[in-house]
């Protein structure tokens, strides 16, 4: 079970969190004309990288904040965690 | 038999307490502190089971977790527990165990015929045999395999025992209380670290219990007792016996199973049977020790052949002789310790040592005790079927290829020692890539992967002096890193007998003309010949060889067989063991009860049960409850002999004719607050929200980004910047997460906060033509006229001294109001409504009547918003704004979503007006069409319309809007029904919606 350092609460076990997928996906702006392809990329297409990956976790049984976690998908090593809108190094 | 093999005054069992137990129906006696194995051996019983494949007789091979043979089935308080290792299970008064994998009895087992057919059961037998024809699978092969497979029978009854989970944190977890575990625990604890020391056996001390050593001028046992007593007195230390750390998971999470009551006749009150510990350890010291390796020779699976260390432990710990004419077969000095122990207890052993001319303290001691020792000697084959009766022994050439002077000598047990294999399982589970140590012919942990270090014999250190010194150092270093303290205790002096290296020889060649089975894996009947065959057939990867031959599989996971298997593969392949590599170690290290894994999360405890504040009223009034997510909701209120159908019909009819009240507390409620709340709602919902005035509610639909309807509900503007959102019961949690996602990640610039208020409000919906009259009586000072409180209006008022919120919204399609009060006042509100409503013929109604009312009105709910429908399908397209953008809008332009013949919501009425249509039925044109019959859609919800007194259903069917008036068929293959139906509008009752506005 992962041990995730919530930037708001500190180290907490994985069972307090819900996984939220790729954190690098950016929602297209509202009212902007975009192609079907662009929209499909946003809604459906995700990479499944082996290695470092920036992902979203939701601290649902804690502070209820969405956080970003930089994790190695093959070793589960967690390098860094960020608040929702913190700049990513 | 009366414990003929029990020694006087030796061992640690409690001779004061005699315990009786039953094995295969026969009564035996043992002492408190015995395991089933030690007690049976004391009674001279060695035949306890039959092997997996050939049904060969099985005895005892080890004395602990490594036991591959003695797996029994336990009956305890009418609970059945298969897969009990006789070497671990302690006896208690009244214990009953029986053998498995034999029929009709362990003494006479029909399946043993396989032993004579063994040429037909080679490696990969199953893969080769159960191939063709395919039609044989279901009726012949599968039942056969199922009958042959597995040890013991699991109970099909509910397990009434209690299991618990515990979460724990510590600075340092130490897995095993042998010399290295004790020493490191002591050093770390003295330096202030919070330590957990776990021991899987009932007694602490590991090898110190049986080895003849001296630590700090004390015997191993005395030193163990002293250290354990001191550790137990320290507040920063937790010491646990009967506790197996079986899994090393990510981020230094380890799991331990503690057997609290397994050794007792009955689980004590307030205690669980077992407890599963989830331990998050800052650092881990793995001190799991090592397991003795077997030597391989003919018929080496005969009962009476066992590990020499096991024979020694049976004597020293349990005071039990495994035999009275022992033959010790060894390639190292360990066998001598066992021989000396036999001799001390008045039994004359014979030692066969594969080495030609070794010398060490202990060999000298054995010689001085006049023990018969034969160097360069091996056991060729054990003789005897259900128990060793004699052995063929021989002198072996220096190159270990040829046998001379084969002779038969009498013996009743053969104690083997092929040196030691470190238990590296936990280190390996942590991700540590092991390395091969040529000196000990075994793998040891390499570089730490997580925060783990391996100490003692688990790390391949086999001298006590080095073990103790290293463990004291490691215990100090690790604790120093955490506590930054410098209280270093010095390691005690150690005196032990020096020993020499082991002989690398491990497998006795077959004499000419003999074809003895030489077993590598005792649990799965994998012999040398099976591995040879697998390699001849082209299997190369050790992982493939394992799966093809089943070497190292099943409950013991190859604890005794792995290394010899690797040796054999590398010998045949002309490789060295590290080139062959080893198979992956995975948790659990030993079998774990399913009950312990599940813990308390069984039945109603698997999820919390949520009840509304009015729950006890419902109970008192004969409510029959239904699970709605984790909520319990009244399904109907039973009167007299009514069933679901009659009761729900009566309740729904009363709403249409008079007034009913329904508990709607379970609806999700979310407070949306902030200056940008209106803008936020406008982006979340498909319809327009910017112009909703204060004091008004609006129905809204929200989508996921892929255009599928996520949820619906009403949201009310309480004040300028404050909205009260309601969600469906099922989606409440998801909607909150969804809103938080957009506020925190996508549009952080919006100044809005959301919080769940579901539990803050108790809700009652009053619905029916009399509801306004009732409301007037409940709120005499409030203008509740159609003008004062219009449809979708909102008012705050006083309910007999209690503040209340009134929303004029309707799910039933009748004139209706929803009253919310603070949860604590919910019961009061409900009673007042029932009391005041009496004169208007009020009746409570449950979810079944609620469904009836919404279905005949054509209001959609979860069965239509099923995660597959877009607004158009559910006839919600009128709520989709064309002007503004919102979550999921772009998806609605996708070609599949704009197709004109999409499935759409319709009503369905059976032509005969009497046959109810099962939910889930298919709508088809021609019931006799060839299968698979082209499906137009499905019936999503069915009810008995109280308005028209006939069945009515909602369905979502292809090109629904052009199908009204068509005569089609509803088919339910499950219920075997085909019903002629007519497609009608989904708005079956009051299509203009006059009632809600009246």
CSV table of C-alpha atoms in Angstrom, one decimal, chain B residues 555-827:
chain,number,residue,atom,x,y,z
B,555,UNK,CA,1.1,-24.3,0.2
B,556,UNK,CA,4.8,-24.7,1.2
B,557,UNK,CA,6.0,-22.7,-1.9
B,558,UNK,CA,9.1,-24.8,-2.2
B,559,UNK,CA,10.7,-23.8,1.1
B,560,UNK,CA,12.6,-27.1,1.2
B,561,UNK,CA,12.7,-27.9,-2.5
B,562,UNK,CA,13.6,-24.7,-4.4
B,563,UNK,CA,17.4,-24.8,-4.2
B,564,UNK,CA,17.7,-28.5,-4.9
B,565,UNK,CA,15.6,-28.0,-8.0
B,566,UNK,CA,17.8,-25.1,-9.1
B,567,UNK,CA,20.9,-27.3,-8.4
B,568,UNK,CA,19.5,-30.0,-10.6
B,569,UNK,CA,18.6,-27.7,-13.5
B,570,UNK,CA,22.0,-26.1,-13.4
B,571,UNK,CA,23.7,-29.5,-13.3
B,572,UNK,CA,21.9,-30.8,-16.3
B,573,UNK,CA,22.3,-27.6,-18.2
B,574,UNK,CA,26.0,-27.3,-17.2
B,575,UNK,CA,25.4,-24.0,-15.7
B,576,UNK,CA,25.9,-22.5,-12.3
B,577,UNK,CA,22.9,-21.8,-10.1
B,578,UNK,CA,23.0,-18.0,-10.5
B,579,UNK,CA,22.8,-18.4,-14.2
B,580,UNK,CA,19.6,-20.4,-13.8
B,581,UNK,CA,18.2,-17.8,-11.3
B,582,UNK,CA,15.3,-18.4,-9.0
B,583,UNK,CA,11.6,-18.0,-9.3
B,584,UNK,CA,9.9,-14.9,-7.9
B,585,UNK,CA,9.0,-14.9,-4.2
B,586,UNK,CA,5.5,-13.5,-3.7
B,587,UNK,CA,3.5,-12.9,-0.6
B,588,UNK,CA,2.2,-14.6,1.4
B,589,UNK,CA,5.2,-16.4,2.9
B,590,UNK,CA,2.9,-18.9,4.6
B,591,UNK,CA,-0.8,-19.6,4.0
B,592,UNK,CA,-3.1,-16.9,5.6
B,593,UNK,CA,-6.8,-17.5,6.6
B,594,UNK,CA,-9.2,-15.8,4.2
B,595,UNK,CA,-11.1,-14.7,7.3
B,596,UNK,CA,-8.1,-12.7,8.5
B,597,UNK,CA,-7.7,-11.0,5.2
B,598,UNK,CA,-11.4,-10.1,5.2
B,599,UNK,CA,-11.3,-9.0,8.8
B,600,UNK,CA,-14.5,-7.4,10.2
B,601,UNK,CA,-15.6,-6.4,6.8
B,602,UNK,CA,-18.2,-9.2,6.4
B,603,UNK,CA,-21.9,-9.1,5.8
B,604,UNK,CA,-23.4,-5.8,7.1
B,605,UNK,CA,-20.0,-4.7,8.3
B,606,UNK,CA,-18.5,-4.6,4.8
B,607,UNK,CA,-20.0,-1.1,4.4
B,608,UNK,CA,-21.4,1.3,6.8
B,609,UNK,CA,-25.2,1.3,7.1
B,610,UNK,CA,-26.8,4.7,6.9
B,611,UNK,CA,-30.1,5.4,8.5
B,612,UNK,CA,-32.3,8.5,8.4
B,613,UNK,CA,-33.3,10.2,11.6
B,614,UNK,CA,-36.8,8.9,11.0
B,615,UNK,CA,-35.6,5.3,10.8
B,616,UNK,CA,-37.0,4.1,14.1
B,617,UNK,CA,-40.4,5.5,13.2
B,618,UNK,CA,-40.4,3.5,10.0
B,619,UNK,CA,-39.4,0.4,12.0
B,620,UNK,CA,-42.3,0.9,14.4
B,621,UNK,CA,-44.7,1.3,11.5
B,622,UNK,CA,-43.9,-2.0,9.8
B,623,UNK,CA,-41.6,-0.7,7.1
B,624,UNK,CA,-39.9,-3.3,5.0
B,625,UNK,CA,-36.5,-1.9,4.2
B,626,UNK,CA,-34.4,-2.0,1.0
B,627,UNK,CA,-30.7,-1.2,0.5
B,628,UNK,CA,-30.3,2.0,-1.4
B,629,UNK,CA,-26.5,2.2,-1.8
B,630,UNK,CA,-25.4,2.2,1.9
B,631,UNK,CA,-28.7,3.6,3.0
B,632,UNK,CA,-31.6,1.7,4.4
B,633,UNK,CA,-34.9,3.0,3.0
B,634,UNK,CA,-38.5,1.9,3.6
B,635,UNK,CA,-39.6,0.0,0.5
B,636,UNK,CA,-43.2,-0.2,1.7
B,637,UNK,CA,-45.2,-0.1,4.9
B,638,UNK,CA,-46.9,-3.4,5.4
B,639,UNK,CA,-50.5,-3.4,6.6
B,640,UNK,CA,-52.1,-6.7,7.5
B,641,UNK,CA,-51.3,-9.4,5.0
B,642,UNK,CA,-50.2,-7.1,2.3
B,643,UNK,CA,-47.2,-8.0,0.1
B,644,UNK,CA,-45.0,-5.6,-1.8
B,645,UNK,CA,-47.4,-5.3,-4.7
B,646,UNK,CA,-50.6,-4.5,-2.7
B,647,UNK,CA,-48.9,-2.2,-0.3
B,648,UNK,CA,-47.1,-0.1,-2.9
B,649,UNK,CA,-50.2,0.1,-5.0
B,650,UNK,CA,-52.2,1.4,-2.0
B,651,UNK,CA,-49.5,3.9,-1.0
B,652,UNK,CA,-49.1,5.2,-4.6
B,653,UNK,CA,-52.9,5.5,-5.0
B,654,UNK,CA,-53.2,7.4,-1.8
B,655,UNK,CA,-50.7,9.9,-3.1
B,656,UNK,CA,-52.7,10.4,-6.3
B,657,UNK,CA,-56.0,10.7,-4.3
B,658,UNK,CA,-55.1,12.3,-0.9
B,659,UNK,CA,-51.6,12.9,0.4
B,660,UNK,CA,-48.6,10.8,1.1
B,661,UNK,CA,-45.3,11.4,2.9
B,662,UNK,CA,-41.9,10.0,1.9
B,663,UNK,CA,-38.6,10.0,3.7
B,664,UNK,CA,-36.2,11.7,1.2
B,665,UNK,CA,-33.3,12.3,3.7
B,666,UNK,CA,-31.1,10.0,1.6
B,667,UNK,CA,-30.9,12.5,-1.4
B,668,UNK,CA,-27.4,13.9,-1.7
B,669,UNK,CA,-27.2,17.5,-0.7
B,670,UNK,CA,-24.3,19.9,-1.4
B,671,UNK,CA,-24.0,23.5,-0.4
B,672,UNK,CA,-22.5,25.6,-3.2
B,673,UNK,CA,-21.3,29.0,-1.9
B,674,UNK,CA,-19.3,31.9,-3.3
B,675,UNK,CA,-19.5,34.9,-5.6
B,676,UNK,CA,-19.0,32.7,-8.7
B,677,UNK,CA,-21.5,30.0,-7.7
B,678,UNK,CA,-23.9,30.9,-10.4
B,679,UNK,CA,-21.2,30.8,-13.1
B,680,UNK,CA,-20.0,27.5,-11.7
B,681,UNK,CA,-23.4,25.9,-11.8
B,682,UNK,CA,-23.8,27.3,-15.3
B,683,UNK,CA,-20.8,25.3,-16.4
B,684,UNK,CA,-21.7,22.1,-14.5
B,685,UNK,CA,-25.3,21.8,-15.6
B,686,UNK,CA,-26.5,21.6,-19.2
B,687,UNK,CA,-29.2,24.3,-18.7
B,688,UNK,CA,-29.0,28.0,-17.9
B,689,UNK,CA,-28.4,29.1,-14.3
B,690,UNK,CA,-27.3,32.7,-14.4
B,691,UNK,CA,-30.8,34.2,-14.1
B,692,UNK,CA,-32.3,31.9,-11.4
B,693,UNK,CA,-33.7,34.3,-8.8
B,694,UNK,CA,-33.2,34.0,-5.1
B,695,UNK,CA,-35.9,31.8,-3.6
B,696,UNK,CA,-36.3,29.7,-6.6
B,697,UNK,CA,-35.3,26.1,-7.5
B,698,UNK,CA,-34.4,24.7,-10.9
B,699,UNK,CA,-34.1,21.1,-12.2
B,700,UNK,CA,-30.7,20.5,-13.7
B,701,UNK,CA,-28.9,17.7,-15.5
B,702,UNK,CA,-25.1,17.3,-15.4
B,703,UNK,CA,-22.9,15.4,-17.9
B,704,UNK,CA,-19.6,13.7,-17.8
B,705,UNK,CA,-17.0,15.0,-20.3
B,706,UNK,CA,-17.9,12.2,-22.7
B,707,UNK,CA,-21.5,13.5,-22.9
B,708,UNK,CA,-23.1,10.8,-20.8
B,709,UNK,CA,-25.6,12.0,-18.2
B,710,UNK,CA,-24.0,11.8,-14.8
B,711,UNK,CA,-26.7,13.0,-12.5
B,712,UNK,CA,-29.8,15.1,-12.1
B,713,UNK,CA,-31.5,17.0,-9.3
B,714,UNK,CA,-32.8,20.3,-8.2
B,715,UNK,CA,-30.7,23.2,-7.0
B,716,UNK,CA,-32.2,26.1,-5.1
B,717,UNK,CA,-30.8,29.6,-4.8
B,718,UNK,CA,-31.1,30.2,-1.0
B,719,UNK,CA,-29.4,33.7,-1.2
B,720,UNK,CA,-27.3,35.7,-3.6
B,721,UNK,CA,-24.2,33.5,-3.3
B,722,UNK,CA,-25.6,30.4,-1.7
B,723,UNK,CA,-27.1,27.4,-3.5
B,724,UNK,CA,-28.5,24.2,-2.2
B,725,UNK,CA,-27.9,21.4,-4.7
B,726,UNK,CA,-29.5,18.0,-4.5
B,727,UNK,CA,-28.2,14.8,-6.2
B,728,UNK,CA,-29.5,11.3,-6.5
B,729,UNK,CA,-28.9,9.1,-3.5
B,730,UNK,CA,-26.5,6.9,-5.5
B,731,UNK,CA,-24.4,9.6,-7.1
B,732,UNK,CA,-24.0,11.9,-4.1
B,733,UNK,CA,-20.3,11.1,-3.4
B,734,UNK,CA,-19.3,11.1,-7.1
B,735,UNK,CA,-20.9,14.4,-7.8
B,736,UNK,CA,-19.1,16.1,-4.9
B,737,UNK,CA,-15.7,14.7,-6.2
B,738,UNK,CA,-16.7,15.9,-9.6
B,739,UNK,CA,-17.4,19.4,-8.4
B,740,UNK,CA,-14.2,19.5,-6.4
B,741,UNK,CA,-12.2,18.4,-9.4
B,742,UNK,CA,-13.4,21.3,-11.5
B,743,UNK,CA,-13.1,23.9,-8.8
B,744,UNK,CA,-9.6,22.8,-7.7
B,745,UNK,CA,-8.0,21.8,-10.9
B,746,UNK,CA,-9.8,23.1,-13.9
B,747,UNK,CA,-11.2,26.5,-12.9
B,748,UNK,CA,-9.4,27.5,-9.7
B,749,UNK,CA,-10.1,31.1,-10.6
B,750,UNK,CA,-13.8,30.6,-9.6
B,751,UNK,CA,-14.4,31.7,-6.1
B,752,UNK,CA,-16.7,28.9,-5.0
B,753,UNK,CA,-16.7,26.3,-2.2
B,754,UNK,CA,-18.7,23.1,-2.0
B,755,UNK,CA,-19.4,20.9,1.0
B,756,UNK,CA,-21.7,17.9,1.5
B,757,UNK,CA,-24.7,18.6,3.7
B,758,UNK,CA,-26.5,15.3,3.2
B,759,UNK,CA,-26.3,14.4,6.9
B,760,UNK,CA,-27.2,17.9,8.1
B,761,UNK,CA,-30.8,17.8,6.8
B,762,UNK,CA,-33.7,15.4,7.3
B,763,UNK,CA,-36.1,15.5,4.4
B,764,UNK,CA,-39.8,14.7,4.0
B,765,UNK,CA,-41.7,14.9,0.7
B,766,UNK,CA,-45.4,15.5,1.0
B,767,UNK,CA,-47.2,14.8,-2.2
B,768,UNK,CA,-50.8,14.6,-3.4
B,769,UNK,CA,-53.8,16.8,-4.0
B,770,UNK,CA,-54.2,17.4,-0.2
B,771,UNK,CA,-50.6,18.4,0.3
B,772,UNK,CA,-51.3,22.2,0.3
B,773,UNK,CA,-54.1,21.8,2.9
B,774,UNK,CA,-51.6,19.9,5.0
B,775,UNK,CA,-48.9,22.5,4.5
B,776,UNK,CA,-51.3,25.3,5.6
B,777,UNK,CA,-51.9,23.4,8.9
B,778,UNK,CA,-48.1,22.8,9.4
B,779,UNK,CA,-47.2,26.4,8.7
B,780,UNK,CA,-50.2,28.5,9.6
B,781,UNK,CA,-48.4,31.8,9.3
B,782,UNK,CA,-47.0,31.1,5.8
B,783,UNK,CA,-48.7,32.1,2.6
B,784,UNK,CA,-48.6,28.7,0.8
B,785,UNK,CA,-51.0,29.7,-2.0
B,786,UNK,CA,-50.1,29.0,-5.6
B,787,UNK,CA,-49.0,32.6,-5.8
B,788,UNK,CA,-47.3,32.8,-2.4
B,789,UNK,CA,-45.3,29.6,-2.9
B,790,UNK,CA,-45.4,28.7,-6.6
B,791,UNK,CA,-44.1,25.6,-8.3
B,792,UNK,CA,-40.3,25.6,-7.9
B,793,UNK,CA,-40.6,28.2,-5.1
B,794,UNK,CA,-38.7,28.1,-1.9
B,795,UNK,CA,-39.5,29.4,1.6
B,796,UNK,CA,-38.1,29.3,5.1
B,797,UNK,CA,-40.6,29.0,7.9
B,798,UNK,CA,-41.1,27.8,11.5
B,799,UNK,CA,-42.5,24.3,12.0
B,800,UNK,CA,-43.9,24.3,15.6
B,801,UNK,CA,-40.8,26.0,16.9
B,802,UNK,CA,-38.3,24.3,14.6
B,803,UNK,CA,-36.7,26.1,11.6
B,804,UNK,CA,-37.7,24.5,8.3
B,805,UNK,CA,-37.0,24.9,4.6
B,806,UNK,CA,-39.8,24.3,2.1
B,807,UNK,CA,-39.1,23.5,-1.5
B,808,UNK,CA,-42.0,23.2,-3.8
B,809,UNK,CA,-40.6,20.4,-6.0
B,810,UNK,CA,-42.1,17.2,-7.2
B,811,UNK,CA,-40.9,13.8,-8.2
B,812,UNK,CA,-44.3,12.1,-8.1
B,813,UNK,CA,-45.8,14.5,-10.5
B,814,UNK,CA,-48.4,15.6,-8.0
B,815,UNK,CA,-48.7,18.9,-6.1
B,816,UNK,CA,-45.8,18.3,-3.7
B,817,UNK,CA,-43.5,20.0,-1.2
B,818,UNK,CA,-40.2,18.9,0.3
B,819,UNK,CA,-39.6,20.0,3.9
B,820,UNK,CA,-36.1,19.9,5.3
B,821,UNK,CA,-35.2,20.4,9.0
B,822,UNK,CA,-32.0,19.9,10.8
B,823,UNK,CA,-31.4,16.2,11.2
B,824,UNK,CA,-31.9,16.3,15.0
B,825,UNK,CA,-35.4,17.6,14.3
B,826,UNK,CA,-36.2,15.0,11.6
B,827,UNK,CA,-38.2,12.6,13.8
